Amino acid sequence: MRSPAGPGRTQQPAPGAAPSGTPEGPGRAAGPGTAPRFALALAALGAVVVAGIALGAVRIPLDVVWRALVGQEVPPPYDVIVHDVRLPRTITATLVGAGLGIAGLQMQTLFRNPLADPFVLGVSSGASLGVALVVLAVGTSGWTASFGAGLGVGGDVGIAVAAATGAGAVMGLVLLVGRFVTSSTTLLLLGVMFSYLVSALVTVLLAGATPELVHQYVQWNFGSYRGVTWDDLQVLVPVLACGLLACLLLPKRLNALLLGERYATTLGVDVPLTRIMIITVTAVLAGTATAFCGPVQFLGIAVPHLCRALFSSSDHRILLPACAVVGAALALGADVLAQLPGDEVLPLNAVNAAIGAPVVIWVLVRRSRSGATA
Amino acid sequence: MTPPLRISDLTVGYAGRRGRRAVVLQHVTADLAVGELACLVGPNGAGKSTLLRSLAGLQPYFAGEVLLRGTDARALGRAALARTLAAVLTDRFDAGRLRAGEVVALGRHPHNGWSGRLDAADRHAIDRALRMVGVDGLAGAAFARLSDGQRQRVLVARALAQEPAVLLLDEPTAFLDPPGRIALMALLRRICAERGTAALVCTHDLELATRYADRLWVTGAGRGLVTGAPEDLAAGGALTAPFERAGVRLDLRSLTFVPAEGNGPTARVLGRGVRADLAGHALRRAGFRVPDGTGHGRAAPLVSVDVDGQEWVSTTACGRTARHRCLEDLVRHVRGIRDELDRTGPSGPGTTEGERP
């Protein structure tokens, strides 16, 4: 489960930065090095995992949590809830959080745009179109019963397949058109325009739907890690793990892209190939996450900014594992917070936004104050 | 010996719609020798940047050959090309939290493995580049907070970290103040001399180029490229056509641009030394023709100026004398005389018509 965090432990300090403690760069040289920061982030992730299994409608004692984590038998009163609810939720949230954090980082670097997130190229709007179509088709053909009640929607196979198909179709379209586009900025605008078009289509579909179906769609739009079953995990875990592993090939190319595409080219980077690699990996990570959990918002945009600030670095060899660990911790943490009110579970995206929006605001205000070029 | 860069019969330009080609430069043939600093100069739109980008592999060329150390550039892989040739571009980028040392370390890209991990040789090359450029003290500083001059030096260090045989620089002095320009060109001189790097600098600044370049590559005279030592090109007239405008001429003795002298009145400066030269400067600024050296002008000067200790003494053609504590005062005085003459009669002394000398 923590495999994405692995490379963080072997991370080297920032290249060329360590030896000279110059007076320049106030607040940079001070503070702990990269390794302690990773230790801290991993500790936070560990704490959130424990909280994620222990807290909820039923409180579970810590010794039982420990038994569950190390894979021992869980005693009867708790076994069902740990095995069927808390563990799948924990695995899903950490993997999806890690994936969305990394995907957001890659999009922000590729487009050199601090507002980019994993969904800028239309993954979530494509998925929502697929879901809207299925919800509507089901609604008109009377399969509504198969949809399960309430928050269980995310786990439904039909919904997942529909979301994945929709996301894949829109991404494919963007990539296809993108082959004729040389500028990344144009590609970004294309993605945004496609999203608007698809959203318009979804709106039209929903306008004709019954209130119950609209409600189902809205529920899906809230995002949730709770509907994911062990059967779903057999697809979700390998796909997300492959996506996360593929990301390990990219830090060097992403670092070169920090200087802009032309500088990257003079450094020997195949920029068009790199762009396709980044977009494909992002589509796999964000598309899979959206298929099973709905469009989980704000993590993708907030986690990279948070990691740049926490690790005071722009080096992707540090940021990539950092986004995985912090993304996982934040995703699960937000979900734990969402269930704190007790019986009612707050919409996940509302909690994500409550955490994510202040982070983005803080980062942007700090950037503009420090006079960095936007 | 094989030159680091040899261009033969190159055609560069832009590919337009439906396969149309806008050729910018044609039949470009030139060599860049080891340790040579060449400046690519020409007016705006004459294809300097297009040629530089084509050489850097950033845009395809239509015909001809680019040989890097004897190998066709198109036959080299991306990484091999990047190990032979490095560039400092005009592109501005948001460096985020990158430190200057990290920017320089990115120059090791074509040398290190898939993970970008730096080994001892990489670190040595980075340190050497930082020291050569004189920014080793800034390695830990945030790149975004550096001044324009420091940034440009860090970017030169980044290019040097690639350990290239050929260094291409696109307008490296554009955002620098005059002392910064001189310092950067002197640095490039030193890099070429000490490392044997061949450098091609694309620049608007012909005066700077003539002062530092071993050879100039001049665009703008027809569709080709003319190369040679700055002075030879000046003597042969190759610099005249691309650069002269109405009202501006290239002074061949100083290789600087000066306003073409109109038919203003003449003034003469009698003394020598800095104060005399400054008086000449002030009079030219006031619109007078000031013949330099001992050459006797055709017309009697409207006013003569002599240096007397801390003051200047002006004497008009009709014998009026005045003393001036500062040159601002002198300028005001001689302008007054000129205006007075203009009012009393157009054929006053010193207003003989004069074209270019």
mmCIF file of C-alpha atoms in Angstrom, chain B residues 11 21 39 45 61 65 69 79 86 99 109 134 152 164 182 184 255 270 291:
data_model
loop_
_atom_site.group_PDB
_atom_site.id
_atom_site.type_symbol
_atom_site.label_atom_id
_atom_site.label_comp_id
_atom_site.label_asym_id
_atom_site.label_seq_id
_atom_site.Cartn_x
_atom_site.Cartn_y
_atom_site.Cartn_z
ATOM 1 C CA THR B 11 18.679 27.126 -46.088
ATOM 2 C CA ARG B 21 8.111 27.507 -47.116
ATOM 3 C CA CYS B 39 28.821 37.240 -33.310
ATOM 4 C CA GLY B 45 13.965 40.248 -39.230
ATOM 5 C CA TYR B 61 16.216 23.480 -41.791
ATOM 6 C CA GLU B 65 24.286 20.518 -43.847
ATOM 7 C CA ARG B 69 32.795 18.026 -35.058
ATOM 8 C CA ALA B 79 21.387 13.345 -26.257
ATOM 9 C CA ALA B 86 24.412 23.932 -25.701
ATOM 10 C CA ARG B 99 18.066 27.129 -6.814
ATOM 11 C CA HIS B 109 20.878 16.017 -18.366
ATOM 12 C CA GLY B 134 31.820 33.383 -11.125
ATOM 13 C CA GLN B 152 22.196 35.266 -17.431
ATOM 14 C CA PRO B 164 29.606 21.423 -25.198
ATOM 15 C CA ILE B 182 30.637 44.315 -21.320
ATOM 16 C CA LEU B 184 29.179 39.144 -20.113
ATOM 17 C CA LEU B 255 32.824 51.271 -35.320
ATOM 18 C CA LEU B 270 40.354 73.883 -29.633
ATOM 19 C CA PRO B 291 34.868 68.146 -36.960
#
